[in-house]
Every structure is written in structure tokens, then in C-alpha cells.
Short mmCIF file of C-alpha atoms in Angstrom, two decimals:
data_model
loop_
_atom_site.label_atom_id
_atom_site.label_comp_id
_atom_site.label_asym_id
_atom_site.label_seq_id
_atom_site.Cartn_x
_atom_site.Cartn_y
_atom_site.Cartn_z
CA UNK A 1 -67.22 -65.42 -0.13
CA UNK A 2 -68.12 -61.79 0.99
CA UNK A 3 -71.37 -61.05 2.71
CA UNK A 4 -72.67 -58.37 5.11
CA UNK A 5 -73.35 -59.73 8.63
CA UNK A 6 -74.70 -56.86 10.57
CA UNK A 7 -74.48 -58.68 14.08
CA UNK A 8 -70.55 -59.62 13.49
CA UNK A 9 -70.03 -56.22 12.37
CA UNK A 10 -71.81 -54.59 15.49
CA UNK A 11 -69.74 -56.96 17.85
CA UNK A 12 -66.69 -55.88 15.94
CA UNK A 13 -67.33 -52.14 15.80
CA UNK A 14 -67.82 -52.20 19.40
CA UNK A 15 -64.71 -54.15 20.14
CA UNK A 16 -62.55 -51.27 18.05
CA UNK A 17 -64.66 -48.43 19.56
CA UNK A 18 -64.58 -49.68 23.16
CA UNK A 19 -60.79 -51.58 23.03
CA UNK A 20 -58.65 -50.62 20.61
CA UNK A 21 -59.54 -46.93 20.65
CA UNK A 22 -59.13 -46.46 24.34
CA UNK A 23 -56.33 -46.98 26.86
CA UNK A 24 -55.59 -49.88 28.86
CA UNK A 25 -54.17 -50.64 31.91
CA UNK A 26 -51.94 -53.63 31.05
CA UNK A 27 -50.55 -52.02 27.85
CA UNK A 28 -47.57 -50.82 29.54
CA UNK A 29 -47.85 -47.13 27.81
CA UNK A 30 -50.23 -44.24 27.79
CA UNK A 31 -52.58 -43.75 24.99
CA UNK A 32 -54.81 -45.81 23.03
CA UNK A 33 -54.31 -49.88 22.49
CA UNK A 34 -53.98 -48.79 18.72
CA UNK A 35 -53.39 -45.01 18.41
CA UNK A 36 -54.03 -45.47 14.69
CA UNK A 37 -57.70 -46.52 15.25
CA UNK A 38 -59.21 -43.06 16.39
CA UNK A 39 -57.86 -41.16 13.56
CA UNK A 40 -58.96 -43.52 11.08
CA UNK A 41 -62.59 -43.73 12.52
CA UNK A 42 -62.72 -40.11 12.73
CA UNK A 43 -61.70 -39.89 8.89
CA UNK A 44 -64.16 -42.72 7.79
CA UNK A 45 -61.14 -44.58 6.42
CA UNK A 46 -61.91 -48.20 8.09
CA UNK A 47 -63.84 -50.52 5.89
CA UNK A 48 -65.29 -53.75 7.34
CA UNK A 49 -66.30 -56.70 5.42
CA UNK A 50 -66.94 -60.40 6.17
CA UNK A 51 -65.45 -63.63 4.72
CA UNK A 52 -67.23 -66.98 5.42
CA UNK A 53 -64.64 -69.80 5.95
CA UNK A 54 -65.68 -73.38 4.56
CA UNK A 55 -65.85 -76.17 6.84
CA UNK A 56 -62.66 -77.92 5.35
CA UNK A 57 -60.51 -74.79 4.97
CA UNK A 58 -56.91 -75.10 6.08
CA UNK A 59 -54.09 -72.64 6.17
CA UNK A 60 -53.52 -72.64 2.53
CA UNK A 61 -57.27 -71.73 1.89
CA UNK A 62 -57.09 -69.11 4.41
CA UNK A 63 -53.87 -67.62 2.82
CA UNK A 64 -55.63 -67.46 -0.56
CA UNK A 65 -58.48 -65.98 0.67
CA UNK A 66 -56.36 -63.36 2.81
CA UNK A 67 -54.27 -62.61 -0.34
CA UNK A 68 -57.34 -61.75 -2.21
CA UNK A 69 -58.37 -59.30 0.35
CA UNK A 70 -55.09 -57.69 0.37
CA UNK A 71 -55.47 -57.03 -3.49
CA UNK A 72 -59.03 -55.86 -2.83
CA UNK A 73 -57.36 -53.37 -0.23
CA UNK A 74 -55.18 -52.34 -2.88
CA UNK A 75 -57.99 -51.46 -5.15
CA UNK A 76 -60.22 -49.53 -2.99
CA UNK A 77 -60.86 -45.97 -3.76
CA UNK A 78 -59.02 -43.75 -1.13
CA UNK A 79 -60.20 -40.19 -0.52
CA UNK A 80 -57.20 -37.90 -1.07
CA UNK A 81 -54.78 -37.67 1.87
CA UNK A 82 -56.36 -40.36 3.55
CA UNK A 83 -54.33 -43.38 2.51
CA UNK A 84 -52.10 -43.77 5.68
CA UNK A 85 -55.38 -44.25 7.52
CA UNK A 86 -57.23 -46.59 5.28
CA UNK A 87 -57.70 -50.05 6.73
CA UNK A 88 -59.69 -53.01 5.73
CA UNK A 89 -61.26 -55.08 8.62
CA UNK A 90 -62.13 -58.69 7.44
CA UNK A 91 -64.48 -60.74 9.81
CA UNK A 92 -63.90 -64.53 9.61
CA UNK A 93 -67.11 -66.34 9.66
CA UNK A 94 -67.64 -70.04 10.66
CA UNK A 95 -64.09 -70.80 11.70
CA UNK A 96 -64.27 -73.45 14.43
CA UNK A 97 -62.24 -72.17 17.55
CA UNK A 98 -59.69 -74.96 17.06
CA UNK A 99 -58.79 -73.81 13.96
CA UNK A 100 -58.50 -69.95 15.16
CA UNK A 101 -54.85 -70.81 15.37
CA UNK A 102 -54.68 -71.16 11.59
CA UNK A 103 -55.12 -67.56 11.02
CA UNK A 104 -51.80 -66.99 13.00
CA UNK A 105 -50.05 -69.45 10.54
CA UNK A 106 -51.85 -67.49 7.42
CA UNK A 107 -50.97 -64.14 8.95
CA UNK A 108 -47.08 -65.58 9.35
CA UNK A 109 -46.99 -66.90 5.89
CA UNK A 110 -48.36 -63.42 4.15
CA UNK A 111 -46.22 -61.19 6.35
CA UNK A 112 -43.19 -61.04 3.91
CA UNK A 113 -45.27 -60.68 0.92
CA UNK A 114 -47.50 -57.99 2.48
CA UNK A 115 -44.49 -56.04 3.98
CA UNK A 116 -42.85 -56.14 0.19
CA UNK A 117 -45.84 -54.11 -1.14
CA UNK A 118 -45.67 -51.76 1.93
CA UNK A 119 -48.73 -53.28 3.90
CA UNK A 120 -49.24 -54.79 7.23
CA UNK A 121 -51.51 -57.64 7.81
CA UNK A 122 -52.52 -58.44 11.28
CA UNK A 123 -54.55 -61.39 12.90
CA UNK A 124 -56.91 -61.11 15.91
CA UNK A 125 -59.02 -63.82 17.67
CA UNK A 126 -59.89 -64.77 21.12
CA UNK A 127 -56.85 -67.02 21.60
CA UNK A 128 -54.34 -64.96 19.71
CA UNK A 129 -50.74 -65.02 21.32
CA UNK A 130 -49.40 -61.79 20.15
CA UNK A 131 -47.94 -59.87 23.09
CA UNK A 132 -47.75 -56.16 23.65
CA UNK A 133 -44.71 -54.42 22.73
CA UNK A 134 -44.35 -52.52 26.08
CA UNK A 135 -45.58 -55.12 28.15
CA UNK A 136 -45.29 -58.78 26.52
CA UNK A 137 -47.15 -60.40 29.24
CA UNK A 138 -50.29 -58.82 28.05
CA UNK A 139 -51.78 -60.59 24.98
CA UNK A 140 -52.76 -57.62 23.00
CA UNK A 141 -54.58 -58.84 20.15
CA UNK A 142 -57.53 -60.85 21.39
CA UNK A 143 -60.66 -59.76 20.01
CA UNK A 144 -64.59 -61.25 20.57
CA UNK A 145 -64.21 -62.92 17.04
CA UNK A 146 -61.78 -63.90 14.61
CA UNK A 147 -60.76 -61.17 11.97
CA UNK A 148 -57.83 -59.84 10.04
CA UNK A 149 -56.93 -56.15 9.45
CA UNK A 150 -55.08 -54.90 6.42
CA UNK A 151 -53.46 -51.38 6.38
CA UNK A 152 -50.57 -49.28 4.81
CA UNK A 153 -47.22 -49.74 6.83
CA UNK A 154 -46.48 -47.02 9.06
CA UNK A 155 -43.33 -45.35 10.77
CA UNK A 156 -44.19 -47.06 14.20
CA UNK A 157 -43.99 -50.23 12.57
CA UNK A 158 -40.37 -50.42 13.46
CA UNK A 159 -41.93 -51.95 16.67
CA UNK A 160 -43.03 -55.28 14.64
CA UNK A 161 -40.29 -55.40 11.67
CA UNK A 162 -36.86 -54.91 13.46
CA UNK A 163 -36.04 -58.26 14.36
CA UNK A 164 -36.41 -59.85 10.89
CA UNK A 165 -33.62 -58.65 8.61
CA UNK A 166 -35.81 -59.18 5.48
CA UNK A 167 -38.82 -57.48 6.96
CA UNK A 168 -36.52 -54.55 8.33
CA UNK A 169 -34.92 -54.07 4.81
CA UNK A 170 -38.26 -53.34 3.64
CA UNK A 171 -38.72 -50.90 6.35
CA UNK A 172 -35.89 -49.10 5.83
CA UNK A 173 -36.34 -48.60 2.33
CA UNK A 174 -39.38 -46.57 3.46
CA UNK A 175 -38.61 -44.89 6.47
CA UNK A 176 -34.68 -45.05 6.79
CA UNK A 177 -34.33 -41.59 5.58
CA UNK A 178 -36.19 -40.14 8.72
CA UNK A 179 -33.46 -42.16 10.78
CA UNK A 180 -30.59 -41.05 8.88
CA UNK A 181 -31.02 -37.42 8.01
CA UNK A 182 -30.95 -36.37 11.94
CA UNK A 183 -34.47 -35.69 12.08
CA UNK A 184 -36.75 -36.07 15.32
CA UNK A 185 -37.20 -39.80 16.07
CA UNK A 186 -38.58 -41.31 19.21
CA UNK A 187 -35.37 -42.92 21.06
CA UNK A 188 -36.90 -46.06 21.47
CA UNK A 189 -37.30 -46.21 17.62
CA UNK A 190 -34.09 -45.31 17.22
CA UNK A 191 -32.51 -47.96 19.36
CA UNK A 192 -34.37 -50.55 17.55
CA UNK A 193 -33.43 -49.05 14.00
CA UNK A 194 -29.92 -48.92 14.79
CA UNK A 195 -29.79 -52.31 16.62
CA UNK A 196 -31.56 -54.16 13.65
CA UNK A 197 -29.77 -56.86 11.68
CA UNK A 198 -28.83 -56.21 8.12
CA UNK A 199 -28.70 -58.67 5.43
CA UNK A 200 -25.23 -59.17 3.95
CA UNK A 201 -24.46 -57.80 0.39
CA UNK A 202 -24.86 -60.45 -2.46
CA UNK A 203 -21.88 -62.25 -3.66
CA UNK A 204 -22.80 -63.46 -6.74
CA UNK A 205 -22.13 -67.06 -5.98
CA UNK A 206 -25.77 -68.43 -5.62
CA UNK A 207 -24.74 -71.20 -2.89
CA UNK A 208 -22.90 -68.70 -0.59
CA UNK A 209 -25.87 -66.25 -1.01
CA UNK A 210 -28.71 -68.75 -0.66
CA UNK A 211 -26.98 -70.14 2.54
CA UNK A 212 -25.86 -66.98 4.03
CA UNK A 213 -22.42 -68.69 4.08
CA UNK A 214 -20.10 -65.64 4.63
CA UNK A 215 -22.63 -64.37 7.56
CA UNK A 216 -22.70 -67.89 9.30
CA UNK A 217 -18.72 -68.07 9.21
CA UNK A 218 -18.24 -64.44 10.39
CA UNK A 219 -20.56 -65.32 13.52
CA UNK A 220 -18.10 -67.86 14.60
CA UNK A 221 -16.26 -65.95 17.42
CA UNK A 222 -14.96 -67.89 20.08
CA UNK A 223 -13.54 -65.89 22.84
CA UNK A 224 -10.26 -68.06 23.37
CA UNK A 225 -7.32 -69.49 20.88
CA UNK A 226 -8.22 -73.02 22.36
CA UNK A 227 -9.45 -75.40 19.75
CA UNK A 228 -11.75 -77.20 22.38
CA UNK A 229 -13.77 -73.77 22.80
CA UNK A 230 -14.23 -73.60 18.88
CA UNK A 231 -16.00 -77.21 19.08
CA UNK A 232 -18.09 -76.03 21.82
CA UNK A 233 -18.95 -72.53 20.03
CA UNK A 234 -19.96 -74.14 17.00
CA UNK A 235 -22.17 -76.94 18.47
CA UNK A 236 -23.89 -74.30 20.46
CA UNK A 237 -24.72 -72.30 17.28
CA UNK A 238 -25.68 -75.33 15.41
CA UNK A 239 -27.99 -76.18 18.37
CA UNK A 240 -29.86 -72.96 18.13
CA UNK A 241 -30.36 -73.20 14.38
CA UNK A 242 -31.83 -76.75 15.25
CA UNK A 243 -33.95 -75.39 18.00
CA UNK A 244 -35.70 -73.17 15.37
CA UNK A 245 -35.97 -75.93 13.05
CA UNK A 246 -37.61 -78.45 15.69
CA UNK A 247 -40.11 -75.42 16.84
CA UNK A 248 -41.07 -74.69 13.27
CA UNK A 249 -41.65 -78.68 12.85
CA UNK A 250 -43.78 -78.71 16.13
CA UNK A 251 -45.86 -75.73 15.04
CA UNK A 252 -46.69 -77.17 11.82
CA UNK A 253 -47.83 -80.51 13.55
CA UNK A 254 -50.10 -78.18 15.64
CA UNK A 255 -51.49 -76.85 12.36
CA UNK A 256 -52.40 -80.38 11.33
CA UNK A 257 -54.14 -80.94 14.58
CA UNK A 258 -56.24 -77.82 14.04
CA UNK A 259 -56.94 -78.90 10.61
CA UNK A 260 -57.98 -82.41 11.91
CA UNK A 261 -55.30 -83.85 9.45
CA UNK A 262 -53.49 -86.41 11.84
CA UNK A 263 -51.39 -87.62 9.10
CA UNK A 264 -49.87 -84.22 8.39
CA UNK A 265 -49.40 -83.75 12.22
CA UNK A 266 -47.75 -87.00 12.54
CA UNK A 267 -45.34 -86.32 9.67
CA UNK A 268 -44.04 -83.14 11.10
CA UNK A 269 -43.74 -84.80 14.55
CA UNK A 270 -41.78 -87.21 12.94
CA UNK A 271 -39.33 -84.63 11.61
CA UNK A 272 -39.26 -82.90 14.87
CA UNK A 273 -38.50 -85.88 16.58
CA UNK A 274 -35.72 -86.60 14.08
CA UNK A 275 -34.31 -82.98 14.59
CA UNK A 276 -34.13 -83.94 18.47
CA UNK A 277 -32.01 -86.86 17.54
CA UNK A 278 -29.59 -84.65 15.63
CA UNK A 279 -29.55 -82.43 18.50
CA UNK A 280 -28.26 -85.42 20.71
CA UNK A 281 -25.35 -86.05 18.48
CA UNK A 282 -24.11 -82.72 19.52
CA UNK A 283 -23.65 -84.02 23.19
CA UNK A 284 -21.73 -86.89 21.52
CA UNK A 285 -19.23 -84.24 20.00
CA UNK A 286 -19.22 -82.29 23.29
CA UNK A 287 -18.47 -85.41 25.29
CA UNK A 288 -15.00 -85.56 23.62
CA UNK A 289 -14.06 -82.31 25.47
CA UNK A 290 -11.89 -83.49 28.57
CA UNK A 291 -12.59 -81.58 31.85
CA UNK A 292 -9.14 -79.85 31.60
CA UNK A 293 -9.94 -78.64 28.04
CA UNK A 294 -13.57 -77.38 28.94
CA UNK A 295 -11.78 -75.71 32.02
CA UNK A 296 -9.40 -73.94 29.57
CA UNK A 297 -11.94 -71.72 28.41
CA UNK A 298 -14.67 -71.90 30.94
CA UNK A 299 -13.89 -68.46 32.50
CA UNK A 300 -14.53 -66.96 29.12
CA UNK A 301 -18.23 -67.90 29.20
CA UNK A 302 -18.90 -65.53 32.02
CA UNK A 303 -22.51 -66.13 32.83
CA UNK A 304 -23.63 -67.42 29.60
CA UNK A 305 -25.34 -70.61 29.84
CA UNK A 306 -27.50 -72.63 27.51
CA UNK A 307 -30.38 -72.04 30.07
CA UNK A 308 -30.42 -68.63 28.29
CA UNK A 309 -31.43 -69.76 24.92
CA UNK A 310 -34.69 -68.09 23.94
CA UNK A 311 -35.40 -70.28 21.09
CA UNK A 312 -35.02 -73.48 23.48
CA UNK A 313 -37.49 -71.77 25.69
CA UNK A 314 -39.81 -71.24 22.75
CA UNK A 315 -39.62 -74.81 22.13
CA UNK A 316 -40.34 -75.96 25.85
CA UNK A 317 -43.36 -73.61 25.82
CA UNK A 318 -44.48 -75.40 22.51
CA UNK A 319 -44.03 -78.83 24.20
CA UNK A 320 -45.75 -77.51 27.46
CA UNK A 321 -42.82 -78.35 29.65
CA UNK A 322 -41.55 -74.87 30.75
CA UNK A 323 -42.92 -72.77 33.63
CA UNK A 324 -44.42 -69.53 32.54
CA UNK A 325 -42.15 -67.60 35.29
CA UNK A 326 -39.05 -68.67 32.76
CA UNK A 327 -40.23 -65.91 30.13
CA UNK A 328 -39.32 -63.08 32.59
CA UNK A 329 -35.34 -64.21 32.09
CA UNK A 330 -35.91 -62.03 28.78
CA UNK A 331 -37.46 -59.01 30.02
CA UNK A 332 -36.05 -56.05 28.16
CA UNK A 333 -34.24 -57.84 25.49
CA UNK A 334 -35.23 -55.96 22.13
CA UNK A 335 -37.13 -58.74 19.94
CA UNK A 336 -36.66 -61.46 21.91
CA UNK A 337 -38.80 -60.65 25.12
CA UNK A 338 -41.76 -60.30 22.69
CA UNK A 339 -41.00 -63.40 20.84
CA UNK A 340 -40.68 -65.60 24.06
CA UNK A 341 -44.19 -64.21 25.36
CA UNK A 342 -45.93 -65.02 21.93
CA UNK A 343 -44.82 -68.58 22.54
CA UNK A 344 -45.92 -68.66 26.11
CA UNK A 345 -49.30 -67.20 25.09
CA UNK A 346 -49.92 -69.64 22.37
CA UNK A 347 -51.25 -73.20 23.11
CA UNK A 348 -48.69 -76.19 23.24
CA UNK A 349 -48.90 -79.17 21.15
CA UNK A 350 -50.06 -81.07 24.03
CA UNK A 351 -52.92 -78.61 24.59
CA UNK A 352 -53.77 -79.12 20.83
CA UNK A 353 -53.85 -82.75 21.05
CA UNK A 354 -56.00 -83.00 24.17
CA UNK A 355 -58.41 -80.49 22.51
CA UNK A 356 -58.55 -83.17 19.61
CA UNK A 357 -59.23 -85.89 21.84
CA UNK A 358 -62.32 -83.68 23.33
CA UNK A 359 -63.56 -83.25 19.57
CA UNK A 360 -63.35 -86.91 18.89
CA UNK A 361 -65.45 -87.62 22.02
CA UNK A 362 -62.57 -89.55 24.22
CA UNK A 363 -62.58 -86.74 26.65
CA UNK A 364 -64.81 -84.31 27.96
CA UNK A 365 -64.07 -80.58 28.19
CA UNK A 366 -64.64 -80.28 31.62
CA UNK A 367 -61.44 -82.67 32.11
CA UNK A 368 -59.30 -79.72 30.76
CA UNK A 369 -60.45 -77.14 33.27
CA UNK A 370 -58.71 -75.24 35.98
CA UNK A 371 -58.30 -78.43 37.90
CA UNK A 372 -57.18 -80.59 35.04
CA UNK A 373 -58.36 -84.35 35.50
CA UNK A 374 -55.24 -86.40 34.83
CA UNK A 375 -57.13 -89.41 35.36
CA UNK A 376 -59.79 -88.92 32.67
CA UNK A 377 -56.63 -87.91 30.48
CA UNK A 378 -54.92 -91.07 31.01
CA UNK A 379 -57.96 -93.12 30.46
CA UNK A 380 -58.50 -91.34 27.22
CA UNK A 381 -55.30 -92.13 25.82
CA UNK A 382 -55.37 -95.92 27.16
CA UNK A 383 -58.68 -96.00 25.27
CA UNK A 384 -56.96 -95.20 22.09
CA UNK A 385 -54.38 -97.87 22.73
CA UNK A 386 -57.09 -100.46 24.00
CA UNK A 387 -59.83 -100.17 21.53
CA UNK A 388 -59.17 -101.02 17.73
CA UNK A 389 -62.21 -99.64 16.81
CA UNK A 390 -61.06 -96.01 17.96
CA UNK A 391 -57.32 -96.29 17.52
CA UNK A 392 -56.53 -96.94 13.75
CA UNK A 393 -55.40 -93.54 12.97
CA UNK A 394 -55.52 -92.02 16.31
CA UNK A 395 -52.90 -94.66 17.47
CA UNK A 396 -50.54 -93.96 14.84
CA UNK A 397 -50.77 -90.28 15.69
CA UNK A 398 -50.56 -90.85 19.31
CA UNK A 399 -47.41 -92.94 18.91
CA UNK A 400 -45.86 -89.93 16.79
CA UNK A 401 -46.61 -87.86 19.97
CA UNK A 402 -45.03 -90.33 21.91
CA UNK A 403 -41.87 -90.78 19.58
CA UNK A 404 -41.53 -86.84 20.12
CA UNK A 405 -41.74 -86.93 23.71
CA UNK A 406 -39.03 -89.78 23.88
CA UNK A 407 -36.71 -87.68 21.51
CA UNK A 408 -37.32 -84.86 23.65
CA UNK A 409 -36.51 -86.93 26.84
CA UNK A 410 -33.39 -88.48 25.42
CA UNK A 411 -32.16 -85.07 24.39
CA UNK A 412 -32.29 -84.03 28.16
CA UNK A 413 -30.83 -87.09 29.54
CA UNK A 414 -27.76 -86.73 27.07
CA UNK A 415 -27.27 -83.30 28.07
CA UNK A 416 -27.38 -84.40 31.88
CA UNK A 417 -24.61 -87.23 31.37
CA UNK A 418 -22.49 -84.73 29.17
CA UNK A 419 -22.33 -82.33 31.76
CA UNK A 420 -21.87 -84.83 34.54
CA UNK A 421 -18.99 -86.28 32.69
CA UNK A 422 -17.09 -83.10 31.95
CA UNK A 423 -17.83 -80.82 35.06
CA UNK A 424 -18.89 -83.46 37.53
CA UNK A 425 -20.92 -81.91 40.48
CA UNK A 426 -19.70 -78.42 40.30
CA UNK A 427 -22.37 -75.52 39.76
CA UNK A 428 -23.28 -74.82 36.28
CA UNK A 429 -22.45 -71.45 34.29
CA UNK A 430 -25.38 -68.96 34.62
CA UNK A 431 -26.20 -69.49 38.05
CA UNK A 432 -27.76 -73.15 37.93
CA UNK A 433 -26.90 -76.10 40.39
CA UNK A 434 -25.36 -77.90 37.51
CA UNK A 435 -26.03 -81.71 37.36
CA UNK A 436 -28.79 -81.49 40.09
CA UNK A 437 -30.71 -79.40 38.21
CA UNK A 438 -30.27 -81.11 34.96
CA UNK A 439 -31.16 -84.51 36.86
CA UNK A 440 -34.48 -82.96 37.93
CA UNK A 441 -35.23 -81.50 34.55
CA UNK A 442 -34.67 -84.86 32.78
CA UNK A 443 -36.99 -86.78 35.23
CA UNK A 444 -39.97 -84.74 34.00
CA UNK A 445 -41.84 -85.97 30.73
CA UNK A 446 -43.47 -84.11 27.85
CA UNK A 447 -47.03 -85.24 27.55
CA UNK A 448 -47.31 -87.14 30.90
CA UNK A 449 -50.33 -88.46 30.83
CA UNK A 450 -49.49 -90.22 27.47
CA UNK A 451 -46.80 -91.76 29.52
CA UNK A 452 -48.64 -92.65 32.35
CA UNK A 453 -51.36 -94.41 30.15
CA UNK A 454 -49.10 -97.26 29.77
CA UNK A 455 -49.71 -98.31 33.29
CA UNK A 456 -53.35 -98.15 32.62
CA UNK A 457 -53.35 -101.04 30.05
CA UNK A 458 -52.54 -104.17 31.62
CA UNK A 459 -55.66 -106.34 32.48
CA UNK A 460 -57.81 -103.72 30.82
CA UNK A 461 -57.95 -101.62 34.18
CA UNK A 462 -58.01 -97.86 34.30
CA UNK A 463 -54.81 -97.86 36.59
CA UNK A 464 -56.68 -95.89 39.29
CA UNK A 465 -54.37 -97.25 42.02
CA UNK A 466 -51.20 -96.80 40.23
CA UNK A 467 -48.74 -93.83 41.61
CA UNK A 468 -47.62 -91.62 38.97
CA UNK A 469 -44.59 -89.07 38.94
CA UNK A 470 -45.37 -85.41 38.97
CA UNK A 471 -45.68 -83.89 35.50
CA UNK A 472 -43.42 -81.18 34.50
CA UNK A 473 -45.26 -78.15 35.88
CA UNK A 474 -46.94 -79.82 38.75
CA UNK A 475 -45.77 -78.24 42.12
CA UNK A 476 -47.21 -81.05 44.22
CA UNK A 477 -50.05 -83.20 45.02
CA UNK A 478 -53.70 -81.64 44.98
CA UNK A 479 -52.33 -78.47 43.06
CA UNK A 480 -53.68 -77.52 39.46
CA UNK A 481 -51.50 -78.85 36.65
CA UNK A 482 -53.35 -76.35 34.29
CA UNK A 483 -50.46 -74.43 32.26
CA UNK A 484 -50.63 -70.70 32.84
CA UNK A 485 -51.81 -68.45 29.71
CA UNK A 486 -51.21 -64.90 29.43
#
């Protein structure tokens, strides 16, 4: 339902005027946060409307509403010569804070559809994880209230479209001539354009084209002729694809939490856990490499290490088990850097799980402050397991969280054992200490208080006298365990 809301519009207009249209010290470049906004305001080409979210709206409903707004934008009368500056800003009313992340999911689902039509759709809200291109540690798209902006695709959108071959193909249709005719183009844009992935030409075979089979096989490029390296190389590539799968399932589980649909959340965590179990089978394959076989090609790896996997790092952020400082590893890597920082700025599935405990009255919001109250969190999880009147649906959901944490822990443990079996106690590739580092990592659980709550159940006590191991990001006794956010 579209309606006018003068106060919301006043707040949004002030944010556009005082934030988007001005320079910002954290942006990483000069000029306004959004160079498009100033000329568009001067031309009177920005239209603002309001959309009321219904209490039960999930991602599907938001996608439908935003799709309608895209169609409305296409139908708007545009002053002659002003089409490139035209934008529609849609304020989202009555969307609870824990559902703001659904705007991120809705934008992602609509992005390809919008780009095919020459449009760009961007979401903004107070917790928006989108990073600035020039300084990804800065979450640039945070606004005082949730909103979505629709506009026409522009030349500078190479910054947002270069990493996805489907999106890049649409950009290339519209702007490729400006790069290919030798015209003046900023070097940063040209570098992104020339390095962007291209889709392979169709073969006419539906299975080959659907699965991109020729591209997949062409990407299998071991550095030596040793057969053992072929197994190692293929296993690494397959793991990368599975990291992406598990990450998407974790994010879908978060979407279920945000929509207060715990059955849906549990279903996706179940699939994510299955993905981790499948990942574990690759350690079984790699454990068949003898030490001599591994050393026959190890020099070809150079500094390459699984520790450099950006998709795995995103997955660790989604689980809440990686230190924020690890994002800096990808500084300057086109496309990858912004993707990693987007995952860092976003909430983890455990953040969302604890937020749900607050909404259900099992935990106070103050327990999640800068000095996180681990005991209160343990007690909340213990109550779910102890009180049948509370725990019917919550218990099944909490146990699906534990299934995911256990599958992740098993993956890490198998990694440790496999490396120990093949290289013993030698340093690892990529500058790590090898087994010592992996043993430290494997000892740290995802969702620590959920594990610790098990010690709080015997005899109905709260477990206040129990000693617990440090959590993944805990630097020591008395330190805050709150995860850093950008």
C-alpha cells in the first residue's frame, strides 16, 4: 500500500541531503557519497514514496512489492533528457528491525531481473552490510530508516556488476562500446572491465550449458604432471563450490529466523550441516595421499593455502567464528574484497539466533551489549532444553543449530587429522604454523554458549561454578566477546 508519510520523508530527505550528497571521510575517495544524487536533486528527478510492510511480510512479499515498484518506476513520466537522473526512493514502513535483513535478500533476488531491464535496485537500512567500493571496511549503505532506491543503470555501475558474469554481460551490452572503441575511460573501470568473467558460448547441449561443464573442466589446471596433484586440485575446487552452497544455506536459515519461521530455518541448517558432512568426505579423499605424493607437487603451491579461501572466510563470518582482522587478507583483490567485507558487516546466524531469544523473552537485550553476558546466554539455552512449555519448537530449532555447529567442528577436526597425517608437524603453506594452528582452530566451537549450556543442565543448576573454554573470538578472561562490526 502506497501512502504519504511526511515525517519519514523528512528524515529520508535530510539523509539524502546531508549524507549521500556530501563527502565522507571514510569513503576512500573525494566527492559525494553518491555522485548521482546532487545532479538528480537539482533536476527534480528523485521521486519519494512509501510502502507499508505487513506484520507477516517475508522475503517473498517484499520481492513482490519491490517488483511492483520497479514496474511503477518504468511507467513514471520522465522529463526530456532527465532519464539518466531519474530515481524512485521507496520508504519501507513498519518493518521490524530483525526483518531489515530481508531487504538484503529481496534486493539480491531482484538484482538480475532489474539489471536485465537496465535498472539498478539498492537497499538501505541502519544495519545494511553493503561496503564502499574504495574502502570496504566502511558500510556505506546505512540509512536512518529502511528504504529501497530504483534507478537506471549507469556507466559507473561496473563497480557493482563486474564480478558476476551474468550481470557483467548485461552491463557490457549497454556500455561495452565505450571501452572497446578506445574512448576515455577511468583506468579503474577499464581494469575491472578487462578482468571481468565472461560466460562461455552456448554449446547447444542443454546439460553441458546448464552445468557450465566445459568451463568447469577447463578450469582444472594442476601445475604438475603428478596424478596426486590432480586429486588435490580437484578436491580444492569442489570444496570452494560447497563452501558457497553451505554459505547460502546458512544465509537462508538466517532469513527464516528473521521471518520468525523456525521450521524453515531448521530445514536450511539441516542442509548446511549436510554440506559440511560432504565437505568432510574430501578430507577422506586427501588422506589417501602419501607424504611422498604430496611433497612431489608441494613446491608448485608456492604460498597458496586453503587459508586464503575467501568463500570459506565469508562462511566463518556467517557462523560468527572468524576475527574481523582476517578480512584485511583480501585487500585490493577486485570483487573479492568487497564481498568479504559485506559478510563481515553482516550479522552472523548466531547473532540472529540470540536476537530471536530476546524476542521470545528468554534473554534480555542488555545481555548482548558490548560486554556480552555469557552466563545469561547459557541460561537461556539451558531453559529451552529444560522447560517443556518453552521448548517444543524452540528445542528442535536449537538442536538444528547444534547439528550445524557439530558438523562444522567435525570438518575442522578432519582437516587437522588429514594435515597431521600428510605433513606431520612441518609448517603449513601460506605461512601458517600447520598442525599447531589447526589444533587451536579445531578446539574452538561455533555458538559457544549453546555448547556450554549442556553443563548447566544437571540437577537443574545454572552452572555458575563451571569453567568453560574460551569462545572463538575471546582474547582472554574479562575481555568483551562482542563480535566487531564495520
